[in-house]
C-alpha cells in the first residue's frame, strides 16, 4: 500500500537516524527507510570527536552509547616521521567528553531506536530504488520490501544513503572536487589488550606506513592499518600475514595488544574517493556521505554526519510553509555544508596521501609541538580550528627557512616542496569557489549553478 509523509529519509545510520529523530520530535511525519536490519555493521572504523559526542548528548542518546563501555579517549599519541608526541585532547567546559570509538552496530542501533521512539516510521529491510518526480519536483521514493514494491510520497526526500546513494543517482546530483584515495584500510579488534588510563589514540605515520589503535566499546581495542594502494597485491596474497606485519611495525600498538587475542575477521575497505555532490534540489536533499565523503584517515565522517543532520533538521523546520521556502532552506544548508567541509576535505586527503610526509610539513608540526601549539592542531580534528589557521603561510615560510639553514636536505628540494604546498593551497581556494564537476546534470536538477559546470552552489 502506498503511504505519504512530510519527509522520507533514506538511510538510517549516523546521518539519517538523527535527522529523522529531530524532525519527528518537531511533529513532522517521517519515514526512515533502510535496506539493512539493525544491529548491523558497515565498512567503517568509528572514532569520532567532541563535536559528534555533543550532538549525541543533545539527542539524548549519549548515555546509551556510553553504556557500551566505550571509554573517553583523552590522549593522542602521534608519530609523524621522527616526531613523536603524546598530548591531552582538548576539551571545552561544556563538552560531555573528548573522543569516542564505538562500533557501528552499537552506535547506529542506538540512533535508529531514538528515531523510532521519536515517532518516525522505521522501515528496515526496505530498499529504495530511486526517487519519483512529478513536474520537475521529487515527490517520493519507490521502495521494495516485505510489502512488495510501493511508493512513499513525501514533501521532501532526504538521501542519507551513503556513498552509493540511490537518491543522489536518481535525482541526478553531480559530483565535484573529487579527491582519489591513495591508501586502503584494514582493521581488526582485540580483546584483552593492556592499557591504563587515560585512554589513548595512537596515530603513527612514518615512512609510508600508517597505523592507528585505540580502545573501543565492549572491552575491545581497534587496530587499523592504512597502507598505500601499491601494497594491495601483498595484502591480497596473505591478508592476515600482511596485517600482522603492519601491526608489528608499530611498536606501541603491538605492545598494547600483545597479551590479548584478535577477535572476529579482518575487515577491509580497498578503495575510496573523496567527493562533494550537489546536495539539494526541488523536493530533495543529501546528508552525510550521500552528499560528501572525505578520506577517512582523520576519522571525521561520523561527527560530520551528526552535525550535518542537526543543521539540516533546523533548516527543514525553518523552511516549512511551501515548496519554494523548503527548497531555499535546503539550498542554503548545502552552501553551509560546503563551507563547513571544504578545508577538512583537502586536509583529509593530505593525511591519507601515500608516501612519506614532506619534511617541510614535519618541520611545521615540530614547531607547533615546541611552541605548545599542539592543542590547536588537535582542535582541527575537533572541527573547531580550520587547517588554514594552524598550517599558515607564515609557518610554512618559517619552516622552509629553518630547514634551508640547517642544511639537512637539498635546498632546491625544500624550496620545491614549499612552492608546491603554496600553489596547491591557491588551487584549492579556487576550487572551493569554482568546483570542478565530474559528471553531467541529471533529471531533477539541483539548484542549478549559474555558470555551467564550474559554479559554486
Ligand atoms: C574504511 C573507512 C573507515 C572510516 N573510519 C571512520 C572513522 O574512524 N571515524 C569517522 O568519523 N568516520 C569514518 N569513516 C566515515 C564514516 O563511515 C562515514 O562518514 C559515515 O558512515 C557516514 O554515515 P552516513 O549515515 O552518511 O552513511 P552510511 O553509514 O553509509 O549509511 C548509509 C545507510 O544507507 C543505507 N542505504 C544505502 N542505499 C540504500 C537504498 N538504496 N535503500 C535503502 N537504504 C539504503 C545503508 O544500508 C546504510 O545503512 C570511515 C569510512 C571508511 C570507508
JSON list of C-alpha atoms in Angstrom, two decimals, residues 55-202:
[
{"chain": "A", "resi": 55, "resn": "UNK", "atom": "CA", "xyz": [25.28, 16.01, 19.13]},
{"chain": "A", "resi": 56, "resn": "UNK", "atom": "CA", "xyz": [24.68, 12.61, 20.77]},
{"chain": "A", "resi": 57, "resn": "UNK", "atom": "CA", "xyz": [24.23, 14.41, 24.09]},
{"chain": "A", "resi": 58, "resn": "UNK", "atom": "CA", "xyz": [21.74, 16.88, 22.60]},
{"chain": "A", "resi": 59, "resn": "UNK", "atom": "CA", "xyz": [19.86, 13.97, 21.01]},
{"chain": "A", "resi": 60, "resn": "UNK", "atom": "CA", "xyz": [19.64, 12.40, 24.46]},
{"chain": "A", "resi": 61, "resn": "UNK", "atom": "CA", "xyz": [21.38, 9.17, 23.45]},
{"chain": "A", "resi": 62, "resn": "UNK", "atom": "CA", "xyz": [24.90, 9.70, 24.80]},
{"chain": "A", "resi": 63, "resn": "UNK", "atom": "CA", "xyz": [24.29, 7.64, 27.96]},
{"chain": "A", "resi": 64, "resn": "UNK", "atom": "CA", "xyz": [23.12, 4.69, 25.88]},
{"chain": "A", "resi": 65, "resn": "UNK", "atom": "CA", "xyz": [26.22, 4.94, 23.71]},
{"chain": "A", "resi": 66, "resn": "UNK", "atom": "CA", "xyz": [28.48, 5.15, 26.78]},
{"chain": "A", "resi": 67, "resn": "UNK", "atom": "CA", "xyz": [26.72, 2.11, 28.26]},
{"chain": "A", "resi": 68, "resn": "UNK", "atom": "CA", "xyz": [28.59, 0.12, 25.60]},
{"chain": "A", "resi": 69, "resn": "UNK", "atom": "CA", "xyz": [31.70, 0.58, 27.75]},
{"chain": "A", "resi": 70, "resn": "UNK", "atom": "CA", "xyz": [33.49, 2.84, 25.27]},
{"chain": "A", "resi": 71, "resn": "UNK", "atom": "CA", "xyz": [35.95, 4.98, 27.27]},
{"chain": "A", "resi": 72, "resn": "UNK", "atom": "CA", "xyz": [36.52, 8.66, 26.52]},
{"chain": "A", "resi": 73, "resn": "UNK", "atom": "CA", "xyz": [39.76, 8.86, 24.55]},
{"chain": "A", "resi": 74, "resn": "UNK", "atom": "CA", "xyz": [41.60, 11.62, 26.36]},
{"chain": "A", "resi": 75, "resn": "UNK", "atom": "CA", "xyz": [45.09, 11.44, 24.92]},
{"chain": "A", "resi": 76, "resn": "UNK", "atom": "CA", "xyz": [46.56, 11.47, 21.44]},
{"chain": "A", "resi": 77, "resn": "UNK", "atom": "CA", "xyz": [49.89, 9.71, 20.91]},
{"chain": "A", "resi": 78, "resn": "UNK", "atom": "CA", "xyz": [51.06, 10.71, 17.48]},
{"chain": "A", "resi": 79, "resn": "UNK", "atom": "CA", "xyz": [54.12, 9.98, 15.41]},
{"chain": "A", "resi": 80, "resn": "UNK", "atom": "CA", "xyz": [54.69, 11.91, 12.21]},
{"chain": "A", "resi": 81, "resn": "UNK", "atom": "CA", "xyz": [58.01, 10.71, 10.71]},
{"chain": "A", "resi": 82, "resn": "UNK", "atom": "CA", "xyz": [60.58, 11.21, 13.51]},
{"chain": "A", "resi": 83, "resn": "UNK", "atom": "CA", "xyz": [58.26, 13.46, 15.54]},
{"chain": "A", "resi": 84, "resn": "UNK", "atom": "CA", "xyz": [56.56, 11.59, 18.39]},
{"chain": "A", "resi": 85, "resn": "UNK", "atom": "CA", "xyz": [54.37, 13.34, 20.95]},
{"chain": "A", "resi": 86, "resn": "UNK", "atom": "CA", "xyz": [51.59, 12.49, 23.40]},
{"chain": "A", "resi": 87, "resn": "UNK", "atom": "CA", "xyz": [49.12, 15.22, 24.33]},
{"chain": "A", "resi": 88, "resn": "UNK", "atom": "CA", "xyz": [45.80, 15.60, 26.10]},
{"chain": "A", "resi": 89, "resn": "UNK", "atom": "CA", "xyz": [42.88, 16.00, 23.71]},
{"chain": "A", "resi": 90, "resn": "UNK", "atom": "CA", "xyz": [41.45, 19.50, 24.18]},
{"chain": "A", "resi": 91, "resn": "UNK", "atom": "CA", "xyz": [38.08, 19.72, 25.84]},
{"chain": "A", "resi": 92, "resn": "UNK", "atom": "CA", "xyz": [35.83, 22.73, 26.48]},
{"chain": "A", "resi": 93, "resn": "UNK", "atom": "CA", "xyz": [33.95, 23.09, 29.78]},
{"chain": "A", "resi": 94, "resn": "UNK", "atom": "CA", "xyz": [30.60, 22.26, 28.15]},
{"chain": "A", "resi": 95, "resn": "UNK", "atom": "CA", "xyz": [31.89, 19.18, 26.29]},
{"chain": "A", "resi": 96, "resn": "UNK", "atom": "CA", "xyz": [30.49, 15.92, 27.65]},
{"chain": "A", "resi": 97, "resn": "UNK", "atom": "CA", "xyz": [33.89, 14.37, 26.92]},
{"chain": "A", "resi": 98, "resn": "UNK", "atom": "CA", "xyz": [36.56, 14.05, 24.28]},
{"chain": "A", "resi": 99, "resn": "UNK", "atom": "CA", "xyz": [36.78, 11.36, 21.56]},
{"chain": "A", "resi": 100, "resn": "UNK", "atom": "CA", "xyz": [34.97, 8.02, 21.36]},
{"chain": "A", "resi": 101, "resn": "UNK", "atom": "CA", "xyz": [35.42, 4.80, 19.39]},
{"chain": "A", "resi": 102, "resn": "UNK", "atom": "CA", "xyz": [32.13, 2.92, 19.16]},
{"chain": "A", "resi": 103, "resn": "UNK", "atom": "CA", "xyz": [31.49, 0.11, 16.69]},
{"chain": "A", "resi": 104, "resn": "UNK", "atom": "CA", "xyz": [28.75, 0.86, 14.21]},
{"chain": "A", "resi": 105, "resn": "UNK", "atom": "CA", "xyz": [26.33, -1.94, 15.12]},
{"chain": "A", "resi": 106, "resn": "UNK", "atom": "CA", "xyz": [26.25, -0.36, 18.61]},
{"chain": "A", "resi": 107, "resn": "UNK", "atom": "CA", "xyz": [26.17, 3.32, 17.63]},
{"chain": "A", "resi": 108, "resn": "UNK", "atom": "CA", "xyz": [23.77, 3.04, 14.69]},
{"chain": "A", "resi": 109, "resn": "UNK", "atom": "CA", "xyz": [21.32, 0.85, 16.59]},
{"chain": "A", "resi": 110, "resn": "UNK", "atom": "CA", "xyz": [21.07, 3.42, 19.40]},
{"chain": "A", "resi": 111, "resn": "UNK", "atom": "CA", "xyz": [20.41, 6.09, 16.75]},
{"chain": "A", "resi": 112, "resn": "UNK", "atom": "CA", "xyz": [17.74, 4.06, 14.92]},
{"chain": "A", "resi": 113, "resn": "UNK", "atom": "CA", "xyz": [15.98, 3.29, 18.20]},
{"chain": "A", "resi": 114, "resn": "UNK", "atom": "CA", "xyz": [15.91, 7.00, 19.08]},
{"chain": "A", "resi": 115, "resn": "UNK", "atom": "CA", "xyz": [14.21, 7.72, 15.74]},
{"chain": "A", "resi": 116, "resn": "UNK", "atom": "CA", "xyz": [11.62, 5.02, 16.40]},
{"chain": "A", "resi": 117, "resn": "UNK", "atom": "CA", "xyz": [10.96, 6.36, 19.90]},
{"chain": "A", "resi": 118, "resn": "UNK", "atom": "CA", "xyz": [10.58, 9.88, 18.50]},
{"chain": "A", "resi": 119, "resn": "UNK", "atom": "CA", "xyz": [7.74, 8.61, 16.30]},
{"chain": "A", "resi": 120, "resn": "UNK", "atom": "CA", "xyz": [9.43, 8.09, 12.93]},
{"chain": "A", "resi": 121, "resn": "UNK", "atom": "CA", "xyz": [8.10, 5.12, 10.99]},
{"chain": "A", "resi": 122, "resn": "UNK", "atom": "CA", "xyz": [11.20, 2.94, 10.66]},
{"chain": "A", "resi": 123, "resn": "UNK", "atom": "CA", "xyz": [11.17, 0.63, 7.64]},
{"chain": "A", "resi": 124, "resn": "UNK", "atom": "CA", "xyz": [14.17, -1.70, 7.66]},
{"chain": "A", "resi": 125, "resn": "UNK", "atom": "CA", "xyz": [14.91, -4.44, 5.09]},
{"chain": "A", "resi": 126, "resn": "UNK", "atom": "CA", "xyz": [13.41, -1.94, 2.66]},
{"chain": "A", "resi": 127, "resn": "UNK", "atom": "CA", "xyz": [15.37, -0.90, -0.41]},
{"chain": "A", "resi": 128, "resn": "UNK", "atom": "CA", "xyz": [14.85, 2.41, -2.18]},
{"chain": "A", "resi": 129, "resn": "UNK", "atom": "CA", "xyz": [15.08, 2.04, -5.96]},
{"chain": "A", "resi": 130, "resn": "UNK", "atom": "CA", "xyz": [15.06, 5.76, -6.63]},
{"chain": "A", "resi": 131, "resn": "UNK", "atom": "CA", "xyz": [13.14, 8.98, -6.33]},
{"chain": "A", "resi": 132, "resn": "UNK", "atom": "CA", "xyz": [9.82, 9.64, -8.02]},
{"chain": "A", "resi": 133, "resn": "UNK", "atom": "CA", "xyz": [9.27, 13.02, -9.61]},
{"chain": "A", "resi": 134, "resn": "UNK", "atom": "CA", "xyz": [6.29, 14.99, -10.79]},
{"chain": "A", "resi": 135, "resn": "UNK", "atom": "CA", "xyz": [6.51, 18.26, -12.73]},
{"chain": "A", "resi": 136, "resn": "UNK", "atom": "CA", "xyz": [10.26, 18.58, -12.16]},
{"chain": "A", "resi": 137, "resn": "UNK", "atom": "CA", "xyz": [9.99, 18.03, -8.42]},
{"chain": "A", "resi": 138, "resn": "UNK", "atom": "CA", "xyz": [10.85, 14.98, -6.33]},
{"chain": "A", "resi": 139, "resn": "UNK", "atom": "CA", "xyz": [7.67, 13.83, -4.62]},
{"chain": "A", "resi": 140, "resn": "UNK", "atom": "CA", "xyz": [8.62, 10.47, -3.11]},
{"chain": "A", "resi": 141, "resn": "UNK", "atom": "CA", "xyz": [10.57, 7.24, -3.44]},
{"chain": "A", "resi": 142, "resn": "UNK", "atom": "CA", "xyz": [9.90, 3.79, -4.84]},
{"chain": "A", "resi": 143, "resn": "UNK", "atom": "CA", "xyz": [10.69, 1.11, -2.28]},
{"chain": "A", "resi": 144, "resn": "UNK", "atom": "CA", "xyz": [10.72, -2.66, -2.26]},
{"chain": "A", "resi": 145, "resn": "UNK", "atom": "CA", "xyz": [10.49, -4.65, 0.94]},
{"chain": "A", "resi": 146, "resn": "UNK", "atom": "CA", "xyz": [8.23, -7.02, 2.79]},
{"chain": "A", "resi": 147, "resn": "UNK", "atom": "CA", "xyz": [5.10, -5.39, 1.41]},
{"chain": "A", "resi": 148, "resn": "UNK", "atom": "CA", "xyz": [6.33, -5.61, -2.20]},
{"chain": "A", "resi": 149, "resn": "UNK", "atom": "CA", "xyz": [7.01, -2.56, -4.35]},
{"chain": "A", "resi": 150, "resn": "UNK", "atom": "CA", "xyz": [5.30, 0.66, -3.28]},
{"chain": "A", "resi": 151, "resn": "UNK", "atom": "CA", "xyz": [5.51, 4.40, -3.34]},
{"chain": "A", "resi": 152, "resn": "UNK", "atom": "CA", "xyz": [6.27, 6.53, -0.30]},
{"chain": "A", "resi": 153, "resn": "UNK", "atom": "CA", "xyz": [5.12, 10.04, -1.16]},
{"chain": "A", "resi": 154, "resn": "UNK", "atom": "CA", "xyz": [6.83, 12.96, 0.59]},
{"chain": "A", "resi": 155, "resn": "UNK", "atom": "CA", "xyz": [7.17, 16.72, 0.56]},
{"chain": "A", "resi": 156, "resn": "UNK", "atom": "CA", "xyz": [10.92, 16.19, 0.97]},
{"chain": "A", "resi": 157, "resn": "UNK", "atom": "CA", "xyz": [13.13, 13.17, 0.26]},
{"chain": "A", "resi": 158, "resn": "UNK", "atom": "CA", "xyz": [16.49, 13.15, 2.03]},
{"chain": "A", "resi": 159, "resn": "UNK", "atom": "CA", "xyz": [19.20, 10.80, 0.86]},
{"chain": "A", "resi": 160, "resn": "UNK", "atom": "CA", "xyz": [21.25, 9.71, 3.88]},
{"chain": "A", "resi": 161, "resn": "UNK", "atom": "CA", "xyz": [22.11, 6.56, 1.99]},
{"chain": "A", "resi": 162, "resn": "UNK", "atom": "CA", "xyz": [25.85, 6.75, 1.93]},
{"chain": "A", "resi": 163, "resn": "UNK", "atom": "CA", "xyz": [28.47, 6.75, -0.81]},
{"chain": "A", "resi": 164, "resn": "UNK", "atom": "CA", "xyz": [26.44, 4.74, -3.32]},
{"chain": "A", "resi": 165, "resn": "UNK", "atom": "CA", "xyz": [23.35, 6.92, -2.73]},
{"chain": "A", "resi": 166, "resn": "UNK", "atom": "CA", "xyz": [20.37, 5.84, -4.82]},
{"chain": "A", "resi": 167, "resn": "UNK", "atom": "CA", "xyz": [18.74, 9.19, -4.05]},
{"chain": "A", "resi": 168, "resn": "UNK", "atom": "CA", "xyz": [21.75, 11.11, -5.42]},
{"chain": "A", "resi": 169, "resn": "UNK", "atom": "CA", "xyz": [21.88, 8.94, -8.53]},
{"chain": "A", "resi": 170, "resn": "UNK", "atom": "CA", "xyz": [18.19, 9.13, -9.34]},
{"chain": "A", "resi": 171, "resn": "UNK", "atom": "CA", "xyz": [17.94, 12.86, -8.57]},
{"chain": "A", "resi": 172, "resn": "UNK", "atom": "CA", "xyz": [20.90, 13.43, -10.90]},
{"chain": "A", "resi": 173, "resn": "UNK", "atom": "CA", "xyz": [23.19, 15.02, -8.30]},
{"chain": "A", "resi": 174, "resn": "UNK", "atom": "CA", "xyz": [26.57, 15.72, -9.88]},
{"chain": "A", "resi": 175, "resn": "UNK", "atom": "CA", "xyz": [29.88, 15.20, -8.08]},
{"chain": "A", "resi": 176, "resn": "UNK", "atom": "CA", "xyz": [32.59, 17.82, -7.78]},
{"chain": "A", "resi": 177, "resn": "UNK", "atom": "CA", "xyz": [36.06, 18.30, -6.31]},
{"chain": "A", "resi": 178, "resn": "UNK", "atom": "CA", "xyz": [36.95, 14.61, -6.33]},
{"chain": "A", "resi": 179, "resn": "UNK", "atom": "CA", "xyz": [40.00, 13.52, -4.31]},
{"chain": "A", "resi": 180, "resn": "UNK", "atom": "CA", "xyz": [41.03, 9.94, -5.17]},
{"chain": "A", "resi": 181, "resn": "UNK", "atom": "CA", "xyz": [42.26, 7.93, -2.18]},
{"chain": "A", "resi": 182, "resn": "UNK", "atom": "CA", "xyz": [45.87, 6.75, -2.22]},
{"chain": "A", "resi": 183, "resn": "UNK", "atom": "CA", "xyz": [45.64, 4.18, 0.56]},
{"chain": "A", "resi": 184, "resn": "UNK", "atom": "CA", "xyz": [43.40, 1.33, 1.69]},
{"chain": "A", "resi": 185, "resn": "UNK", "atom": "CA", "xyz": [42.19, 0.34, 5.15]},
{"chain": "A", "resi": 186, "resn": "UNK", "atom": "CA", "xyz": [42.44, -2.96, 7.05]},
{"chain": "A", "resi": 187, "resn": "UNK", "atom": "CA", "xyz": [41.28, -3.28, 10.63]},
{"chain": "A", "resi": 188, "resn": "UNK", "atom": "CA", "xyz": [40.60, -5.77, 13.42]},
{"chain": "A", "resi": 189, "resn": "UNK", "atom": "CA", "xyz": [39.61, -5.92, 17.09]},
{"chain": "A", "resi": 190, "resn": "UNK", "atom": "CA", "xyz": [41.48, -7.37, 20.06]},
{"chain": "A", "resi": 191, "resn": "UNK", "atom": "CA", "xyz": [40.20, -8.38, 23.45]},
{"chain": "A", "resi": 192, "resn": "UNK", "atom": "CA", "xyz": [42.47, -8.46, 26.49]},
{"chain": "A", "resi": 193, "resn": "UNK", "atom": "CA", "xyz": [44.57, -5.51, 25.32]},
{"chain": "A", "resi": 194, "resn": "UNK", "atom": "CA", "xyz": [46.50, -3.90, 28.17]},
{"chain": "A", "resi": 195, "resn": "UNK", "atom": "CA", "xyz": [46.27, -0.17, 28.55]},
{"chain": "A", "resi": 196, "resn": "UNK", "atom": "CA", "xyz": [45.87, 2.12, 31.52]},
{"chain": "A", "resi": 197, "resn": "UNK", "atom": "CA", "xyz": [44.00, 5.42, 31.70]},
{"chain": "A", "resi": 198, "resn": "UNK", "atom": "CA", "xyz": [43.90, 7.87, 30.12]},
{"chain": "A", "resi": 199, "resn": "UNK", "atom": "CA", "xyz": [42.56, 6.01, 27.09]},
{"chain": "A", "resi": 200, "resn": "UNK", "atom": "CA", "xyz": [44.89, 6.89, 24.22]},
{"chain": "A", "resi": 201, "resn": "UNK", "atom": "CA", "xyz": [44.58, 7.04, 20.45]},
{"chain": "A", "resi": 202, "resn": "UNK", "atom": "CA", "xyz": [47.78, 6.08, 18.64]}
]
